[in-house]
mmCIF file of C-alpha atoms and ligand atoms in Angstrom:
data_model
loop_
_atom_site.group_PDB
_atom_site.id
_atom_site.type_symbol
_atom_site.label_atom_id
_atom_site.label_comp_id
_atom_site.label_asym_id
_atom_site.label_seq_id
_atom_site.Cartn_x
_atom_site.Cartn_y
_atom_site.Cartn_z
ATOM 1 C CA MET U 1 -0.656 18.129 39.041
ATOM 2 C CA THR U 2 -2.641 19.469 36.133
ATOM 3 C CA THR U 3 -6.137 20.607 37.030
ATOM 4 C CA VAL U 4 -9.031 18.697 35.524
ATOM 5 C CA GLY U 5 -12.162 20.571 34.506
ATOM 6 C CA SER U 6 -15.727 19.292 34.265
ATOM 7 C CA ASP U 7 -14.946 17.760 30.860
ATOM 8 C CA CYS U 8 -12.108 15.841 32.583
ATOM 9 C CA VAL U 9 -9.630 16.986 29.922
ATOM 10 C CA PHE U 10 -6.005 17.431 30.884
ATOM 11 C CA GLU U 11 -2.577 17.395 29.251
ATOM 12 C CA GLN U 12 -0.770 14.369 27.910
ATOM 13 C CA ASN U 13 2.603 15.922 28.802
ATOM 14 C CA TRP U 14 4.331 13.832 26.207
ATOM 15 C CA GLN U 15 7.812 15.071 27.073
ATOM 16 C CA LYS U 16 7.397 13.603 30.591
ATOM 17 C CA TYR U 17 7.283 9.957 29.514
ATOM 18 C CA ARG U 18 10.303 8.033 30.692
ATOM 19 C CA ARG U 19 12.464 5.756 28.595
ATOM 20 C CA GLU U 20 11.038 2.737 30.394
ATOM 21 C CA GLU U 21 7.476 3.755 29.481
ATOM 22 C CA HIS U 22 8.383 4.016 25.806
ATOM 23 C CA ALA U 23 10.059 0.598 26.109
ATOM 24 C CA VAL U 24 6.825 -0.950 27.415
ATOM 25 C CA TRP U 25 4.983 0.573 24.460
ATOM 26 C CA ARG U 26 7.538 -0.878 22.075
ATOM 27 C CA PHE U 27 7.203 -4.346 23.587
ATOM 28 C CA LEU U 28 3.408 -4.278 23.388
ATOM 29 C CA PHE U 29 3.371 -2.769 19.916
ATOM 30 C CA GLU U 30 5.794 -5.266 18.433
ATOM 31 C CA ARG U 31 3.994 -8.199 19.993
ATOM 32 C CA GLN U 32 0.650 -7.062 18.572
ATOM 33 C CA GLN U 33 2.132 -6.349 15.146
ATOM 34 C CA ARG U 34 3.205 -9.965 14.901
ATOM 35 C CA LEU U 35 -0.178 -11.252 16.028
ATOM 36 C CA LEU U 36 -2.430 -8.886 14.127
ATOM 37 C CA ALA U 37 -1.145 -9.484 10.602
ATOM 38 C CA GLY U 38 -3.875 -11.638 9.071
ATOM 39 C CA ARG U 39 -6.077 -11.192 12.155
ATOM 40 C CA ALA U 40 -6.962 -7.493 12.385
ATOM 41 C CA CYS U 41 -9.327 -6.085 9.780
ATOM 42 C CA ARG U 42 -7.904 -4.086 6.875
ATOM 43 C CA GLU U 43 -9.508 -0.827 8.043
ATOM 44 C CA TYR U 44 -7.667 -1.079 11.355
ATOM 45 C CA LEU U 45 -4.281 -1.800 9.813
ATOM 46 C CA GLU U 46 -4.754 1.041 7.351
ATOM 47 C CA GLY U 47 -5.677 3.426 10.146
ATOM 48 C CA LEU U 48 -2.638 2.434 12.154
ATOM 49 C CA ALA U 49 -0.344 3.002 9.178
ATOM 50 C CA GLY U 50 -2.082 6.240 8.230
ATOM 51 C CA LEU U 51 -1.536 7.627 11.718
ATOM 52 C CA GLY U 52 2.073 6.549 11.736
ATOM 53 C CA VAL U 53 1.558 4.844 15.093
ATOM 54 C CA ALA U 54 4.634 2.662 15.413
ATOM 55 C CA ALA U 55 6.948 0.769 17.704
ATOM 56 C CA LYS U 56 9.291 3.645 18.495
ATOM 57 C CA GLY U 57 7.332 4.915 21.457
ATOM 58 C CA ILE U 58 4.170 6.346 22.956
ATOM 59 C CA PRO U 59 2.868 8.813 20.372
ATOM 60 C CA ASP U 60 2.376 12.508 21.014
ATOM 61 C CA PHE U 61 -1.397 13.125 20.769
ATOM 62 C CA ARG U 62 -0.758 16.479 19.105
ATOM 63 C CA ARG U 63 0.916 14.780 16.176
ATOM 64 C CA LEU U 64 -1.826 12.158 15.856
ATOM 65 C CA ASN U 65 -4.490 14.847 16.026
ATOM 66 C CA ASP U 66 -3.100 16.687 13.011
ATOM 67 C CA ILE U 67 -3.597 13.555 10.937
ATOM 68 C CA LEU U 68 -6.837 12.323 12.517
ATOM 69 C CA ASP U 69 -8.559 15.689 12.350
ATOM 70 C CA ARG U 70 -7.725 16.042 8.676
ATOM 71 C CA ALA U 71 -8.959 12.507 7.932
ATOM 72 C CA THR U 72 -12.290 12.374 9.779
ATOM 73 C CA GLY U 73 -12.565 15.407 12.059
ATOM 74 C CA TRP U 74 -11.894 13.344 15.193
ATOM 75 C CA ARG U 75 -9.470 14.447 17.922
ATOM 76 C CA ILE U 76 -7.933 12.664 20.882
ATOM 77 C CA VAL U 77 -8.411 14.390 24.229
ATOM 78 C CA ALA U 78 -6.280 13.343 27.174
ATOM 79 C CA VAL U 79 -8.146 12.226 30.309
ATOM 80 C CA PRO U 80 -6.783 10.951 33.613
ATOM 81 C CA GLY U 81 -8.564 7.563 33.487
ATOM 82 C CA LEU U 82 -12.131 6.350 33.193
ATOM 83 C CA VAL U 83 -14.440 9.350 33.052
ATOM 84 C CA PRO U 84 -18.131 9.533 34.068
ATOM 85 C CA ASP U 85 -20.536 8.169 31.455
ATOM 86 C CA ASP U 86 -22.110 11.507 30.591
ATOM 87 C CA VAL U 87 -18.685 13.077 30.066
ATOM 88 C CA PHE U 88 -17.557 10.141 27.956
ATOM 89 C CA PHE U 89 -20.629 10.275 25.709
ATOM 90 C CA ALA U 90 -20.476 14.070 25.383
ATOM 91 C CA HIS U 91 -16.902 13.794 24.111
ATOM 92 C CA LEU U 92 -17.806 11.165 21.529
ATOM 93 C CA ALA U 93 -20.795 13.189 20.376
ATOM 94 C CA ARG U 94 -18.326 16.026 19.583
ATOM 95 C CA ARG U 95 -15.946 13.656 17.806
ATOM 96 C CA CYS U 96 -13.444 13.739 20.659
ATOM 97 C CA PHE U 97 -11.995 10.457 21.846
ATOM 98 C CA PRO U 98 -11.023 10.454 25.537
ATOM 99 C CA SER U 99 -7.715 8.642 25.902
ATOM 100 C CA THR U 100 -5.812 7.756 29.017
ATOM 101 C CA CYS U 101 -2.135 8.771 29.095
ATOM 102 C CA PHE U 102 -0.480 6.330 31.470
ATOM 103 C CA ILE U 103 1.026 3.064 30.306
ATOM 104 C CA ARG U 104 0.905 -0.230 32.183
ATOM 105 C CA SER U 105 4.046 -1.367 33.959
ATOM 106 C CA ARG U 106 6.312 -4.275 33.060
ATOM 107 C CA ASN U 107 4.491 -6.660 35.349
ATOM 108 C CA GLN U 108 1.081 -5.894 33.830
ATOM 109 C CA LEU U 109 1.895 -6.693 30.223
ATOM 110 C CA ASP U 110 -0.897 -9.255 29.967
ATOM 111 C CA TYR U 111 -3.354 -8.109 32.544
ATOM 112 C CA LEU U 112 -4.749 -4.719 33.343
ATOM 113 C CA GLN U 113 -8.060 -3.723 34.891
ATOM 114 C CA GLU U 114 -8.379 -0.293 33.323
ATOM 115 C CA PRO U 115 -7.655 1.070 29.883
ATOM 116 C CA ASP U 116 -4.182 2.541 29.360
ATOM 117 C CA VAL U 117 -2.659 4.546 26.521
ATOM 118 C CA PHE U 118 -1.764 1.401 24.617
ATOM 119 C CA HIS U 119 -5.341 0.153 24.640
ATOM 120 C CA ASP U 120 -6.798 3.557 23.815
ATOM 121 C CA ILE U 121 -4.362 4.639 21.119
ATOM 122 C CA CYS U 122 -3.431 1.325 19.581
ATOM 123 C CA GLY U 123 -6.827 -0.288 20.109
ATOM 124 C CA HIS U 124 -9.373 2.465 19.502
ATOM 125 C CA VAL U 125 -7.898 5.353 17.573
ATOM 126 C CA PRO U 126 -6.863 3.660 14.287
ATOM 127 C CA LEU U 127 -10.488 2.873 13.367
ATOM 128 C CA LEU U 128 -11.427 6.513 13.879
ATOM 129 C CA MET U 129 -9.525 7.082 10.618
ATOM 130 C CA ASN U 130 -12.307 5.132 8.857
ATOM 131 C CA PRO U 131 -15.172 7.456 7.842
ATOM 132 C CA VAL U 132 -18.016 5.008 8.529
ATOM 133 C CA PHE U 133 -16.666 3.837 11.853
ATOM 134 C CA ALA U 134 -15.939 7.457 12.779
ATOM 135 C CA ASP U 135 -19.610 8.321 12.229
ATOM 136 C CA TYR U 136 -20.723 5.271 14.200
ATOM 137 C CA MET U 137 -18.694 6.367 17.223
ATOM 138 C CA GLN U 138 -20.186 9.841 17.134
ATOM 139 C CA ALA U 139 -23.703 8.395 16.790
ATOM 140 C CA TYR U 140 -22.922 6.163 19.752
ATOM 141 C CA GLY U 141 -22.005 9.200 21.847
ATOM 142 C CA LYS U 142 -25.274 10.924 21.021
ATOM 143 C CA GLY U 143 -27.144 7.677 21.635
ATOM 144 C CA GLY U 144 -25.387 7.369 24.990
ATOM 145 C CA LEU U 145 -26.646 10.722 26.198
ATOM 146 C CA LYS U 146 -30.122 9.705 25.111
ATOM 147 C CA ALA U 147 -29.916 6.267 26.764
ATOM 148 C CA LEU U 148 -28.807 7.915 30.020
ATOM 149 C CA GLY U 149 -31.922 10.077 29.954
ATOM 150 C CA LEU U 150 -34.134 7.082 29.218
ATOM 151 C CA GLY U 151 -32.549 4.895 31.915
ATOM 152 C CA HIS U 152 -31.319 2.294 29.412
ATOM 153 C CA LEU U 153 -27.589 2.707 29.724
ATOM 154 C CA GLN U 154 -26.981 -0.958 30.466
ATOM 155 C CA HIS U 155 -28.606 -1.959 27.165
ATOM 156 C CA LEU U 156 -26.578 0.524 25.163
ATOM 157 C CA ALA U 157 -23.346 -0.324 27.002
ATOM 158 C CA ARG U 158 -23.656 -3.907 25.739
ATOM 159 C CA LEU U 159 -23.693 -2.607 22.191
ATOM 160 C CA TYR U 160 -20.389 -0.822 22.813
ATOM 161 C CA TRP U 161 -18.937 -3.899 24.409
ATOM 162 C CA TYR U 162 -19.911 -6.340 21.650
ATOM 163 C CA THR U 163 -18.925 -4.002 18.820
ATOM 164 C CA VAL U 164 -16.340 -1.317 19.664
ATOM 165 C CA GLU U 165 -14.525 -3.427 22.257
ATOM 166 C CA PHE U 166 -15.008 -7.042 21.139
ATOM 167 C CA GLY U 167 -16.370 -7.003 17.611
ATOM 168 C CA LEU U 168 -15.404 -9.373 14.805
ATOM 169 C CA ILE U 169 -15.949 -8.689 11.115
ATOM 170 C CA GLU U 170 -16.382 -11.102 8.241
ATOM 171 C CA THR U 171 -14.175 -10.592 5.188
ATOM 172 C CA PRO U 172 -13.596 -12.658 2.015
ATOM 173 C CA ALA U 173 -10.377 -13.894 3.638
ATOM 174 C CA GLY U 174 -12.150 -15.018 6.826
ATOM 175 C CA LEU U 175 -13.033 -13.505 10.182
ATOM 176 C CA ARG U 176 -11.026 -10.507 11.324
ATOM 177 C CA ILE U 177 -10.868 -8.424 14.509
ATOM 178 C CA TYR U 178 -12.047 -4.851 14.847
ATOM 179 C CA GLY U 179 -12.812 -4.674 18.595
ATOM 180 C CA SER U 180 -10.180 -2.711 20.476
ATOM 181 C CA GLY U 181 -10.320 -4.884 23.575
ATOM 182 C CA ILE U 182 -9.167 -7.745 21.381
ATOM 183 C CA LEU U 183 -6.721 -5.716 19.293
ATOM 184 C CA SER U 184 -4.780 -4.672 22.382
ATOM 185 C CA SER U 185 -4.725 -8.141 23.964
ATOM 186 C CA ALA U 186 -2.133 -10.661 22.797
ATOM 187 C CA GLY U 187 -4.007 -13.679 24.123
ATOM 188 C CA GLU U 188 -7.457 -12.681 22.958
ATOM 189 C CA SER U 189 -6.210 -11.699 19.469
ATOM 190 C CA VAL U 190 -5.661 -15.379 18.837
ATOM 191 C CA TYR U 191 -8.367 -16.827 21.078
ATOM 192 C CA SER U 192 -11.201 -14.727 19.609
ATOM 193 C CA LEU U 193 -10.608 -16.039 16.103
ATOM 194 C CA GLU U 194 -9.211 -19.492 16.607
ATOM 195 C CA ASP U 195 -10.334 -21.034 19.862
ATOM 196 C CA PRO U 196 -13.214 -23.463 19.371
ATOM 197 C CA ARG U 197 -14.796 -22.561 22.720
ATOM 198 C CA PRO U 198 -16.419 -19.147 22.253
ATOM 199 C CA ALA U 199 -19.583 -18.747 20.198
ATOM 200 C CA ARG U 200 -19.502 -16.399 17.202
ATOM 201 C CA LEU U 201 -22.916 -15.119 16.187
ATOM 202 C CA ARG U 202 -24.105 -12.824 13.440
ATOM 203 C CA PHE U 203 -24.649 -9.275 14.609
ATOM 204 C CA ASP U 204 -28.142 -8.820 16.040
ATOM 205 C CA LEU U 205 -28.911 -5.530 17.785
ATOM 206 C CA ARG U 206 -31.655 -6.749 20.127
ATOM 207 C CA ARG U 207 -29.768 -9.919 20.987
ATOM 208 C CA ILE U 208 -26.722 -7.840 21.929
ATOM 209 C CA MET U 209 -28.725 -5.436 24.048
ATOM 210 C CA ARG U 210 -30.071 -8.355 26.062
ATOM 211 C CA THR U 211 -26.769 -10.132 26.610
ATOM 212 C CA HIS U 212 -24.521 -9.783 29.665
ATOM 213 C CA TYR U 213 -20.790 -9.673 29.178
ATOM 214 C CA ARG U 214 -17.809 -10.551 31.292
ATOM 215 C CA ILE U 215 -15.046 -8.153 32.105
ATOM 216 C CA ASP U 216 -12.741 -10.533 33.959
ATOM 217 C CA ASP U 217 -11.897 -13.113 31.318
ATOM 218 C CA TYR U 218 -11.873 -13.751 27.581
ATOM 219 C CA GLN U 219 -15.331 -13.492 26.048
ATOM 220 C CA ARG U 220 -17.484 -16.589 25.620
ATOM 221 C CA LEU U 221 -19.385 -14.913 22.835
ATOM 222 C CA TYR U 222 -18.540 -12.605 19.947
ATOM 223 C CA PHE U 223 -20.790 -10.930 17.410
ATOM 224 C CA VAL U 224 -19.763 -10.726 13.772
ATOM 225 C CA ILE U 225 -20.644 -7.871 11.436
ATOM 226 C CA ASP U 226 -20.501 -7.973 7.616
ATOM 227 C CA ASP U 227 -19.019 -4.485 7.391
ATOM 228 C CA PHE U 228 -19.108 -1.115 9.137
ATOM 229 C CA GLN U 229 -21.962 0.115 6.988
ATOM 230 C CA GLN U 230 -24.144 -2.707 8.321
ATOM 231 C CA LEU U 231 -23.270 -1.663 11.861
ATOM 232 C CA PHE U 232 -24.056 1.959 11.143
ATOM 233 C CA ASP U 233 -27.333 1.203 9.354
ATOM 234 C CA ALA U 234 -28.528 -1.266 12.001
ATOM 235 C CA THR U 235 -28.009 1.295 14.764
ATOM 236 C CA ARG U 236 -29.509 4.254 12.893
ATOM 237 C CA PRO U 237 -33.178 3.711 13.997
ATOM 238 C CA ASP U 238 -34.501 5.377 17.123
ATOM 239 C CA PHE U 239 -33.630 3.096 20.037
ATOM 240 C CA ALA U 240 -36.401 4.338 22.338
ATOM 241 C CA PRO U 241 -39.011 1.803 21.087
ATOM 242 C CA ILE U 242 -36.362 -0.916 20.952
ATOM 243 C CA TYR U 243 -35.486 -0.307 24.610
ATOM 244 C CA GLN U 244 -39.189 -0.673 25.424
ATOM 245 C CA GLU U 245 -39.383 -3.885 23.475
ATOM 246 C CA ILE U 246 -36.444 -5.573 25.161
ATOM 247 C CA ALA U 247 -37.196 -4.257 28.645
ATOM 248 C CA ILE U 248 -39.880 -6.944 29.027
ATOM 249 C CA LEU U 249 -37.632 -9.755 27.774
ATOM 250 C CA PRO U 250 -35.201 -11.603 30.043
ATOM 251 C CA ASP U 251 -31.495 -10.785 29.912
ATOM 252 C CA LEU U 252 -29.273 -13.496 28.469
ATOM 253 C CA GLU U 253 -26.020 -15.019 29.631
ATOM 254 C CA PRO U 254 -23.195 -15.147 27.070
ATOM 255 C CA ALA U 255 -23.438 -18.942 26.924
ATOM 256 C CA ALA U 256 -27.189 -18.943 26.210
ATOM 257 C CA GLN U 257 -28.502 -20.014 22.837
ATOM 258 C CA ILE U 258 -31.770 -18.645 21.591
ATOM 259 C CA HIS U 259 -33.999 -19.126 18.589
ATOM 260 C CA GLY U 260 -32.777 -16.936 15.767
ATOM 261 C CA ASP U 261 -29.074 -17.087 16.699
ATOM 262 C CA ARG U 262 -26.971 -17.497 13.602
ATOM 263 C CA GLU U 263 -23.612 -19.106 14.207
ATOM 264 C CA VAL U 264 -20.588 -18.048 12.110
ATOM 265 C CA SER U 265 -17.896 -20.642 11.540
ATOM 266 C CA CYS U 266 -14.374 -19.468 12.217
ATOM 267 C CA GLY U 267 -12.744 -21.233 9.280
ATOM 268 C CA GLU U 268 -9.202 -22.490 8.990
ATOM 269 C CA PRO U 269 -7.154 -22.623 12.186
ATOM 270 C CA LYS U 270 -4.136 -20.323 11.948
ATOM 271 C CA LYS U 271 -0.584 -21.620 11.956
ATOM 272 C CA ASN U 272 0.558 -20.399 15.353
ATOM 273 C CA TRP U 273 -2.572 -21.494 17.144
ATOM 274 C CA ALA U 274 -0.636 -24.306 18.837
ATOM 275 C CA ALA U 275 1.572 -21.784 20.627
ATOM 276 C CA THR U 276 -1.365 -20.260 22.444
ATOM 277 C CA GLN U 277 -2.602 -23.664 23.632
ATOM 278 C CA ARG U 278 0.321 -23.980 26.023
ATOM 279 C CA GLY U 279 -0.565 -21.380 28.597
ATOM 280 C CA PRO U 280 -3.649 -21.249 30.778
ATOM 281 C CA SER U 281 -5.424 -19.090 28.234
ATOM 282 C CA LEU U 282 -8.681 -19.385 30.105
ATOM 283 C CA GLY U 283 -8.997 -18.920 33.805
ATOM 284 C CA ARG U 284 -6.501 -16.119 33.503
ATOM 285 C CA LYS U 285 -7.831 -12.642 33.892
ATOM 286 C CA ARG U 286 -8.549 -10.514 30.891
ATOM 287 C CA LEU U 287 -6.528 -7.595 29.710
ATOM 288 C CA GLU U 288 -8.647 -4.536 29.534
ATOM 289 C CA ASP U 289 -11.765 -3.227 31.078
ATOM 290 C CA VAL U 290 -14.883 -1.563 29.786
ATOM 291 C CA ARG U 291 -13.485 1.110 27.499
HETATM 292 N N1 LIG F 17 -29.974 5.265 16.958
HETATM 293 C C1 LIG F 17 -29.603 5.307 18.335
HETATM 294 C C2 LIG F 17 -30.674 5.930 19.227
HETATM 295 O O1 LIG F 17 -31.663 6.404 18.780
HETATM 296 C C3 LIG F 17 -28.296 6.063 18.519
HETATM 297 C C4 LIG F 17 -27.127 5.197 18.343
HETATM 298 C C5 LIG F 17 -26.466 5.115 17.123
HETATM 299 C C6 LIG F 17 -26.653 4.449 19.389
HETATM 300 C C7 LIG F 17 -25.361 4.314 16.985
HETATM 301 C C8 LIG F 17 -25.565 3.650 19.233
HETATM 302 C C9 LIG F 17 -24.901 3.572 18.038
HETATM 303 O O2 LIG F 17 -30.506 5.910 20.422
HETATM 304 FE FE1 LIG F 18 -11.705 0.468 25.282
#
């Protein structure tokens, strides 16, 4: 067993993956490729192509890092699983993305409590190729260390959840996905854009910070940004006074509606929407957890 230091970093040991593990990757990758055409945002698809992440198997982080580092100065660091918050934020603040190495097994293709290498590499890493998103993630890491010190982690964590994990983005062609929790989930890739049940609201920093989220099922609420620059600009101000401001306001449930909410319509239903109506898309547990 590789030793893990205080930064939780260890080795991916790429040569140790078994054929079966690469086969699980291939299954997941091919399924998402089919679903994400016309659903994932352009920046994500470009990042994926730029990194050369493909169906053939679990990528070697060393190879991805050569490309990622040259593009935006980010690097993937291997970690054994979820790491403590302070460690997580400190990595992001140094433009290091902590990625798990293990892959889910055959009987967890649709449901997994923790992040695995498919979620981390296929869900998160492609957007780190985008310069604006790359800066946002670093700013988030710095902001995380600050929020920890101020005792406002739960408010900042909601921002991560409703943007990095479950964010939607408006484009001239319609709504698209950029949240990695959606991008790595077959069911939610379709549900988030096309199901009439969840609410889709315009991005609103304070509203997000006040809103609970669920980790055990598809989201009931998504927030929609115009572009990554909007996200970066809206989160640039000092959060300390904002934390003070919202600390005296009640938290909100995802289903709540408040004055000032701006609903975004989800446009034309997609062609294979009917296929997803068959299964028990709700009531089933969700794919990935917090990060
Ligand atoms: N501006 C935030 C602060 O002062 C930092 C931050 C930036 C947090 C981007 C999240 C995302 O805390
Ligand atoms: Fe994640």
